[in-house]
Coordinates of C-alpha atoms and ligand atoms in Angstrom, one line a residue:
M61 CA 0.0 0.0 0.1
K62 CA 1.6 3.2 -1.1
I63 CA 1.5 6.3 1.4
R64 CA -1.5 8.6 0.5
M65 CA -1.1 12.4 1.1
D66 CA -2.7 15.8 0.3
P67 CA -1.5 18.0 -2.6
I68 CA 1.6 20.0 -2.5
A69 CA 2.7 22.6 -5.8
E70 CA 5.1 21.0 -7.6
L71 CA 7.1 23.2 -9.6
D72 CA 9.4 21.5 -12.2
G73 CA 12.5 23.4 -13.9
D74 CA 15.1 23.4 -16.4
E75 CA 18.4 21.3 -17.8
M76 CA 20.0 19.0 -15.5
T77 CA 17.9 19.4 -12.8
R78 CA 14.3 18.9 -14.8
V79 CA 16.1 15.5 -15.8
I80 CA 17.2 14.5 -12.1
W81 CA 13.6 15.8 -11.1
Q82 CA 12.0 12.9 -13.4
Q83 CA 14.6 10.3 -11.9
I84 CA 14.1 11.1 -8.3
K85 CA 9.9 10.8 -8.9
D86 CA 10.4 7.5 -10.6
L87 CA 13.0 5.8 -8.3
L88 CA 12.7 7.3 -4.8
L89 CA 9.1 8.7 -4.8
H90 CA 6.4 7.0 -6.9
P91 CA 7.2 3.5 -5.7
Y92 CA 6.5 4.7 -2.1
V93 CA 3.9 7.6 -2.2
E94 CA 0.7 8.2 -4.2
L95 CA 2.1 11.5 -5.0
N96 CA -0.8 13.9 -4.9
T97 CA 0.6 17.2 -6.6
E98 CA -0.4 20.4 -8.3
Y99 CA 2.1 20.3 -11.3
F100 CA 3.4 23.6 -12.9
D101 CA 6.0 23.5 -15.5
L102 CA 8.1 26.2 -14.8
G103 CA 10.4 24.9 -17.7
L104 CA 11.5 28.3 -19.5
P105 CA 9.8 27.4 -22.6
H106 CA 6.5 26.8 -20.8
R107 CA 7.1 30.0 -18.9
D108 CA 7.9 31.7 -22.2
E109 CA 4.9 30.1 -23.7
T110 CA 2.5 31.4 -21.0
G111 CA 4.1 34.7 -20.7
D112 CA 5.1 33.8 -17.5
Q113 CA 1.5 33.1 -16.0
V114 CA 2.7 29.8 -14.7
T115 CA 4.8 31.1 -12.2
A116 CA 2.2 33.5 -10.7
E117 CA -0.2 30.6 -10.7
A118 CA 2.4 28.4 -9.2
A119 CA 2.9 31.2 -6.2
E120 CA -0.7 31.0 -5.6
A121 CA -0.9 27.8 -5.5
I122 CA 1.9 27.2 -2.5
R123 CA -0.2 30.1 -1.0
R124 CA -3.4 27.9 -0.7
L125 CA -1.8 24.6 -0.5
K126 CA 0.9 25.9 2.1
V127 CA 3.7 23.4 0.5
G128 CA 5.5 23.3 -2.6
V129 CA 8.8 21.9 -4.1
K130 CA 10.6 23.6 -6.6
C131 CA 13.3 22.3 -9.1
A132 CA 16.1 24.6 -10.1
T133 CA 15.1 27.0 -13.3
I134 CA 17.0 29.2 -15.5
T135 CA 16.9 32.9 -15.0
P136 CA 17.0 34.2 -18.2
N137 CA 19.9 36.6 -19.5
A138 CA 20.8 37.9 -23.0
Q139 CA 22.3 34.4 -23.7
R140 CA 19.1 32.6 -22.8
M141 CA 17.1 34.8 -24.6
E142 CA 19.0 33.7 -27.8
E143 CA 19.3 30.3 -27.0
Y144 CA 15.4 29.8 -26.1
K145 CA 14.0 32.5 -28.6
L146 CA 12.4 33.8 -25.9
H147 CA 9.3 36.7 -26.2
S148 CA 11.0 38.4 -23.2
L149 CA 13.5 38.8 -20.6
W150 CA 11.4 37.2 -18.1
K151 CA 12.0 37.7 -14.3
S152 CA 13.8 35.1 -12.2
P153 CA 11.0 32.8 -10.7
N154 CA 12.4 32.5 -7.4
A155 CA 12.4 36.4 -6.9
T156 CA 8.7 36.5 -8.4
I157 CA 7.6 33.6 -6.3
R158 CA 9.5 35.3 -3.1
A159 CA 7.6 38.6 -3.7
A160 CA 4.2 37.2 -4.0
L161 CA 4.5 35.2 -0.6
D162 CA 6.7 37.9 1.1
G163 CA 9.1 35.4 2.1
T164 CA 12.1 34.9 3.4
V165 CA 14.9 32.6 2.2
F166 CA 16.7 29.8 4.7
R167 CA 19.6 27.7 3.6
T168 CA 21.2 25.0 5.4
P169 CA 24.0 22.7 4.8
I170 CA 23.3 18.7 4.7
L171 CA 26.1 17.3 7.0
T172 CA 27.5 13.9 6.5
S173 CA 30.4 13.1 8.3
R174 CA 32.4 12.0 5.0
I175 CA 32.8 15.7 4.3
K176 CA 34.7 17.7 6.6
P177 CA 33.7 21.6 7.0
Y178 CA 36.6 23.9 6.3
V179 CA 35.8 25.5 10.1
R180 CA 37.1 22.5 12.0
G181 CA 34.6 23.2 15.1
W182 CA 31.5 23.3 12.9
T183 CA 30.0 20.0 13.7
K184 CA 26.0 21.1 13.2
P185 CA 24.5 22.8 10.3
I186 CA 24.0 26.8 10.4
T187 CA 21.2 28.2 8.9
I188 CA 21.5 31.4 7.1
A189 CA 18.3 33.7 6.5
R190 CA 18.6 36.7 4.2
H191 CA 16.2 39.7 4.4
A192 CA 15.5 39.9 0.7
Y193 CA 14.2 43.6 0.4
G194 CA 15.6 46.8 0.0
D195 CA 18.8 48.0 1.0
V196 CA 21.7 48.2 -2.0
Y197 CA 19.2 45.9 -4.0
K198 CA 16.6 48.6 -4.6
A199 CA 19.3 51.6 -4.4
V200 CA 19.2 54.4 -6.3
E201 CA 22.7 55.9 -7.5
M202 CA 24.2 58.9 -9.2
K203 CA 27.9 60.3 -9.9
V204 CA 27.9 64.0 -9.2
P205 CA 30.2 66.2 -10.8
G206 CA 30.7 68.6 -7.7
P207 CA 31.0 70.7 -6.5
G208 CA 27.6 70.9 -4.8
T209 CA 25.9 70.0 -1.5
A210 CA 23.8 66.5 -1.6
E211 CA 20.8 66.4 0.9
L212 CA 18.4 63.7 1.9
L213 CA 14.6 65.0 1.3
F214 CA 11.6 63.1 2.0
R215 CA 8.4 64.7 0.8
G216 CA 5.7 63.6 2.8
E217 CA 1.8 64.3 2.7
R218 CA 1.9 66.4 6.0
G219 CA 5.3 68.0 5.0
E220 CA 8.8 67.8 4.3
E221 CA 12.0 66.6 6.0
R222 CA 15.8 67.3 4.8
Q223 CA 19.2 66.6 6.1
E224 CA 22.7 67.4 4.6
I225 CA 24.5 64.5 3.4
Y226 CA 27.6 65.9 2.2
R227 CA 29.3 69.1 0.7
F228 CA 31.2 68.0 -2.3
Q229 CA 34.3 70.3 -3.4
G230 CA 34.7 68.1 -6.3
P231 CA 33.1 64.8 -8.2
G232 CA 32.0 62.1 -6.4
I233 CA 29.2 59.2 -6.0
L234 CA 25.9 59.0 -4.1
Q235 CA 23.7 56.3 -3.3
G236 CA 19.8 56.3 -1.7
L237 CA 18.8 53.2 0.0
H238 CA 15.5 52.3 1.9
N239 CA 13.9 49.6 3.4
R240 CA 10.1 49.2 4.8
D241 CA 9.1 48.3 8.4
D242 CA 6.7 46.1 7.0
S243 CA 9.2 44.0 5.0
I244 CA 11.5 43.9 8.0
E245 CA 8.6 42.8 10.3
S246 CA 7.5 39.9 8.2
F247 CA 11.4 38.8 8.0
A248 CA 11.7 38.9 11.4
R249 CA 8.7 36.7 12.1
A250 CA 9.6 34.6 9.3
C251 CA 12.8 34.0 11.3
F252 CA 11.4 33.9 14.4
A253 CA 9.1 30.9 13.6
Y254 CA 11.5 29.1 11.5
A255 CA 13.9 29.1 14.2
L256 CA 11.2 27.7 17.0
G257 CA 10.2 25.1 14.0
R258 CA 13.8 23.7 14.0
G259 CA 14.3 24.2 17.8
E260 CA 17.6 26.2 17.3
D261 CA 18.7 29.5 18.7
L262 CA 18.5 33.1 16.2
W263 CA 21.0 35.2 15.8
F264 CA 20.4 38.5 14.3
S265 CA 23.4 41.1 13.4
A266 CA 23.5 44.4 12.0
K267 CA 25.7 48.0 12.4
D268 CA 23.3 49.6 14.8
T269 CA 26.3 51.4 16.3
I270 CA 27.5 53.2 12.9
S271 CA 23.8 53.2 11.5
K272 CA 21.7 54.1 14.3
T273 CA 18.5 54.9 12.7
Y274 CA 18.4 52.6 9.6
D275 CA 20.1 49.4 11.3
G276 CA 18.9 50.6 14.5
T277 CA 15.4 50.1 13.3
F278 CA 16.3 46.7 12.1
R279 CA 17.2 45.9 15.6
S280 CA 14.5 47.5 17.6
I281 CA 11.7 45.6 15.1
F282 CA 13.5 42.3 15.9
Q283 CA 13.5 43.1 19.4
R284 CA 9.5 44.3 19.8
I285 CA 8.3 41.2 17.5
Y286 CA 10.5 39.0 20.1
E287 CA 8.9 40.2 23.2
A288 CA 5.3 40.7 22.3
E289 CA 5.3 37.2 20.1
Y290 CA 7.8 34.7 20.4
R291 CA 9.7 35.0 24.0
A292 CA 7.4 32.8 25.5
A293 CA 7.6 29.8 23.1
F294 CA 11.4 30.6 22.7
E295 CA 11.7 30.1 26.5
E296 CA 9.4 27.3 26.8
K297 CA 11.5 25.3 24.0
G298 CA 14.7 26.4 25.5
I299 CA 15.9 28.5 22.7
S300 CA 17.0 32.1 22.8
Y301 CA 17.3 35.1 20.6
F302 CA 20.0 37.6 20.5
Y303 CA 21.2 40.5 18.7
T304 CA 25.0 41.2 18.3
L305 CA 27.1 43.4 15.6
I306 CA 27.5 42.0 12.1
D307 CA 31.8 42.0 13.0
D308 CA 31.1 40.2 16.3
A309 CA 28.5 37.7 14.6
V310 CA 31.5 36.8 12.2
A311 CA 33.6 36.1 14.6
R312 CA 31.4 34.3 17.0
V313 CA 30.1 31.8 13.6
I314 CA 33.7 30.9 13.0
R315 CA 34.2 29.9 16.8
S316 CA 30.8 28.2 16.9
E317 CA 30.0 24.8 16.5
G318 CA 26.9 25.6 14.6
G319 CA 23.4 24.4 15.5
F320 CA 21.6 27.8 15.0
V321 CA 19.9 30.1 12.6
W322 CA 22.0 33.3 11.6
A323 CA 19.3 36.1 10.4
T324 CA 21.4 39.1 7.9
K325 CA 20.6 41.8 6.5
N326 CA 20.1 41.8 2.6
Y327 CA 23.9 42.6 1.5
D328 CA 25.4 40.5 4.8
G329 CA 23.1 37.5 3.7
D330 CA 24.3 37.7 -0.1
V331 CA 28.2 37.4 1.1
M332 CA 27.7 35.4 4.0
S333 CA 25.5 32.6 2.3
D334 CA 28.3 32.1 0.2
M335 CA 30.9 32.4 2.7
I336 CA 29.0 29.6 4.7
S337 CA 28.0 27.0 1.9
T338 CA 31.6 27.0 0.5
A339 CA 32.8 26.5 4.2
F340 CA 30.8 23.5 4.6
G341 CA 31.9 21.6 1.7
S342 CA 29.8 21.9 -1.2
L343 CA 26.8 23.8 -3.0
A344 CA 25.4 20.8 -4.0
M345 CA 24.6 19.7 -0.2
M346 CA 22.9 22.6 0.7
T347 CA 18.9 23.3 0.7
S348 CA 16.8 26.3 0.5
V349 CA 13.2 26.9 1.9
L350 CA 11.3 30.1 1.3
V351 CA 8.8 30.7 4.3
S352 CA 6.4 33.2 4.3
P353 CA 5.0 34.9 7.4
E354 CA 1.8 33.2 6.9
G355 CA 3.6 29.6 7.1
N356 CA 3.8 28.7 3.3
Y357 CA 6.7 26.8 2.8
E358 CA 8.6 26.2 -0.6
F359 CA 11.6 23.6 -0.7
E360 CA 14.4 23.9 -2.8
A361 CA 18.1 23.1 -3.5
A362 CA 20.3 25.9 -3.0
H363 CA 22.2 24.9 -6.3
G364 CA 21.4 26.0 -10.0
T365 CA 19.9 24.3 -13.0
V366 CA 23.8 22.7 -13.6
T367 CA 24.2 23.6 -17.3
R368 CA 27.7 22.7 -17.9
H369 CA 26.5 18.9 -16.8
Y370 CA 23.3 19.2 -18.9
Y371 CA 25.4 20.1 -22.3
R372 CA 27.1 16.9 -21.8
Y373 CA 24.1 14.6 -21.1
L374 CA 22.6 16.1 -24.4
K375 CA 25.9 14.9 -25.9
G376 CA 25.2 11.2 -24.7
E377 CA 27.4 11.2 -21.8
T378 CA 26.8 10.3 -18.5
T379 CA 27.0 12.6 -15.6
S380 CA 27.6 12.8 -12.0
T381 CA 25.4 15.1 -10.7
N382 CA 24.7 15.2 -7.3
P383 CA 21.0 14.8 -6.8
V384 CA 21.2 15.2 -2.8
A385 CA 19.7 18.6 -2.8
T386 CA 16.7 18.0 -4.7
I387 CA 15.9 15.0 -3.1
F388 CA 16.1 17.0 0.2
A389 CA 13.7 19.5 -1.4
W390 CA 11.1 17.0 -1.7
S391 CA 11.7 15.2 1.6
G392 CA 11.4 18.6 3.2
A393 CA 8.2 19.4 0.9
L394 CA 6.8 15.6 2.3
G395 CA 7.8 16.2 5.7
K396 CA 6.5 19.4 5.9
R397 CA 3.2 18.6 4.7
G398 CA 2.9 15.2 6.9
E399 CA 3.7 17.5 9.7
L400 CA 0.7 19.9 8.6
D401 CA -1.8 17.4 8.5
G402 CA -0.6 14.6 11.2
N403 CA 0.1 12.2 8.5
K404 CA 2.6 9.9 10.6
E405 CA 3.2 8.1 7.8
L406 CA 4.4 10.5 5.3
R407 CA 6.5 12.2 7.6
A408 CA 8.1 9.0 8.5
F409 CA 8.9 8.3 4.9
A410 CA 10.6 11.5 4.5
A411 CA 12.8 11.0 7.4
K412 CA 13.4 7.5 5.9
L413 CA 14.4 8.9 2.6
E414 CA 16.8 11.5 4.1
K415 CA 18.1 8.5 6.2
A416 CA 18.7 6.3 3.3
V417 CA 20.6 9.2 1.4
L418 CA 23.1 10.1 4.1
D419 CA 23.5 6.4 4.9
T420 CA 24.6 6.1 1.3
I421 CA 27.0 8.4 1.3
E422 CA 28.3 7.5 4.7
A423 CA 28.9 3.9 3.3
G424 CA 31.1 5.7 0.9
V425 CA 28.9 5.7 -2.4
M426 CA 28.7 9.2 -3.8
T427 CA 28.5 11.2 -7.0
G428 CA 31.6 12.7 -8.4
D429 CA 31.6 16.1 -6.9
L430 CA 31.2 14.9 -3.1
A431 CA 34.5 12.2 -4.0
S432 CA 36.4 14.9 -4.8
L433 CA 36.2 16.3 -1.5
C434 CA 36.2 12.9 0.6
A435 CA 39.7 11.9 1.9
G436 CA 39.8 8.3 3.1
D437 CA 39.0 4.6 1.7
G438 CA 36.4 2.6 0.3
I439 CA 35.1 5.6 -1.8
Q440 CA 33.2 4.7 -4.8
T441 CA 32.2 7.0 -7.2
V442 CA 28.8 7.0 -9.1
D443 CA 27.0 8.7 -11.8
T444 CA 23.7 10.5 -10.9
E445 CA 21.0 7.1 -11.7
G446 CA 23.8 4.6 -9.6
F447 CA 23.3 7.1 -6.6
L448 CA 19.8 7.1 -6.9
R449 CA 19.4 3.3 -7.2
A450 CA 21.8 2.8 -4.2
V451 CA 19.6 5.2 -2.4
R452 CA 16.6 3.1 -3.6
D453 CA 18.5 -0.2 -2.6
R454 CA 18.6 1.2 1.1
L455 CA 14.6 2.1 1.0
E456 CA 14.2 -1.5 0.1
A457 CA 16.3 -3.1 2.8
Ligands
NAP776 P1 24.8 26.0 -10.9 O1 23.7 25.4 -11.7 O2 24.7 25.8 -9.3 O3 26.4 25.0 -11.0 C1 27.6 25.9 -10.8 C2 28.6 24.5 -11.1 O4 28.3 24.2 -9.7 C3 28.5 23.1 -11.8 O5 28.7 23.6 -13.4 C4 29.2 22.4 -11.1 O6 30.5 22.3 -11.0 C5 28.6 22.8 -9.5 N1 27.2 22.2 -9.0 C6 26.2 22.8 -9.0 N2 25.2 22.1 -8.6 C7 25.7 20.5 -8.8 C8 25.5 19.4 -8.4 N3 24.3 19.2 -7.7 N4 26.2 18.5 -8.8 C9 27.5 18.3 -9.1 N5 27.8 19.9 -9.3 C10 27.1 20.9 -9.1 O7 25.1 27.2 -11.2 P2 25.5 28.0 -12.7 O8 25.7 26.9 -13.7 O9 26.1 29.6 -12.3 O10 23.9 28.4 -13.2 C11 23.2 27.8 -14.0 C12 21.5 28.1 -14.5 O11 20.9 27.8 -12.9 C13 21.6 29.5 -14.6 O12 20.8 29.8 -15.8 C14 21.1 30.2 -13.3 O13 19.9 31.2 -13.9 C15 20.2 29.1 -12.6 N6 20.1 29.1 -11.2 C16 18.8 28.9 -10.8 C17 18.7 28.9 -9.5 C18 17.4 28.5 -8.6 O14 16.5 28.4 -9.8 N7 17.2 28.3 -7.6 C19 19.8 29.1 -8.5 C20 21.1 29.4 -9.0 C21 21.4 29.4 -10.4 P3 31.3 21.6 -12.2 O15 30.7 21.9 -13.8 O16 32.6 22.0 -12.0 O17 31.0 20.2 -12.2
MG777 MG1 25.7 35.7 -3.3

């Protein structure tokens, strides 16, 4: 008897990860679960055919069903426009879905004893949450010829406010940043709720000693929401929230053993998430979850569509692309569906699937990217399908 489930949104994608998507379903899911999904084809050709409407519909489905799982997708650029003969340079699906759900992205590495993090002390995962709105990513900039005076001007409905920025004697540059209280509040709630769900401490870092009003507002919004909405639940779970300066946070992260959620401002998260994922060993072992303040979840791998491998695949070569993060996207979504519905069998299957993957790697069976990171004996490098079959064997055992 296959396990039954309520529906989740399934967002298919592009290139090598699209190939792997189907293999995972065929080998690891269909045999055990009566997969119940609302399917959206976010492959670039179909996004183009629908005028990207399919992406909006998929976001709506995640909101309605509360859980989604997404394959990596191409974010078109000029070269892709040519390659796929696109009608338009469609926006990144991830950006569209993130905006529609007002969501925060949490990235967590998958740890195995075979791959040693570059930082010796890290024995537990570090989840990094990046505020994905505003600051330098929505800035306006100018070059000024000088001399002259730059001012910050706010023209409100009830009057104006202005402040001098700088009196230029010669040429220079200017940048105007903004953020919104409601966006910071959503971010804070997503972070508190996510840390609570994982049962891990939450850290938040900024630079409010220098940026007393801008970063100071981030800090005070986090503190206010924590006190009003989350302190009691955190204390009950035995976890804590703490704020610290970004430079202190960086030092503490390196000295830590991991096992916490680190919330960051937009730029800090952009930079630090690349540092953290590289330091843990492999982008192919990094999962990513988009969480909305209402508690909707979209699971995916943090890596892209692995284009270079796909071109080799198209030439008929076998590839050793690592499917682990994509499998964990599925197990994350199925596990969350099970948790929300009280579907114990589904939850148990999700946990069993993850264990089968980790046991396979612990036993030394792995794709080429991991094999190159592992020292030690008894490592057997396999192609993607070989890895999936080895996981399947463990599920059957
Ligand atoms: P990528 O797909 O993450 O791949 C970059 C390189 O990292 C690969 O060439 C490969 O290195 C290695 N790699 C990544 N994932 C791997 C895996 N699962 N197994 C083995 N090796 C892996 O990034 P990209 O090449 O910069 O981007 C390709 C496309 O993905 C772009 O069109 C981009 O828009 C899109 N993208 C989508 C998302 C998303 O949907 N979330 C995220 C990022 C990028 P080697 O070639 O050295 O083996
Ligand atoms: Mg980055």
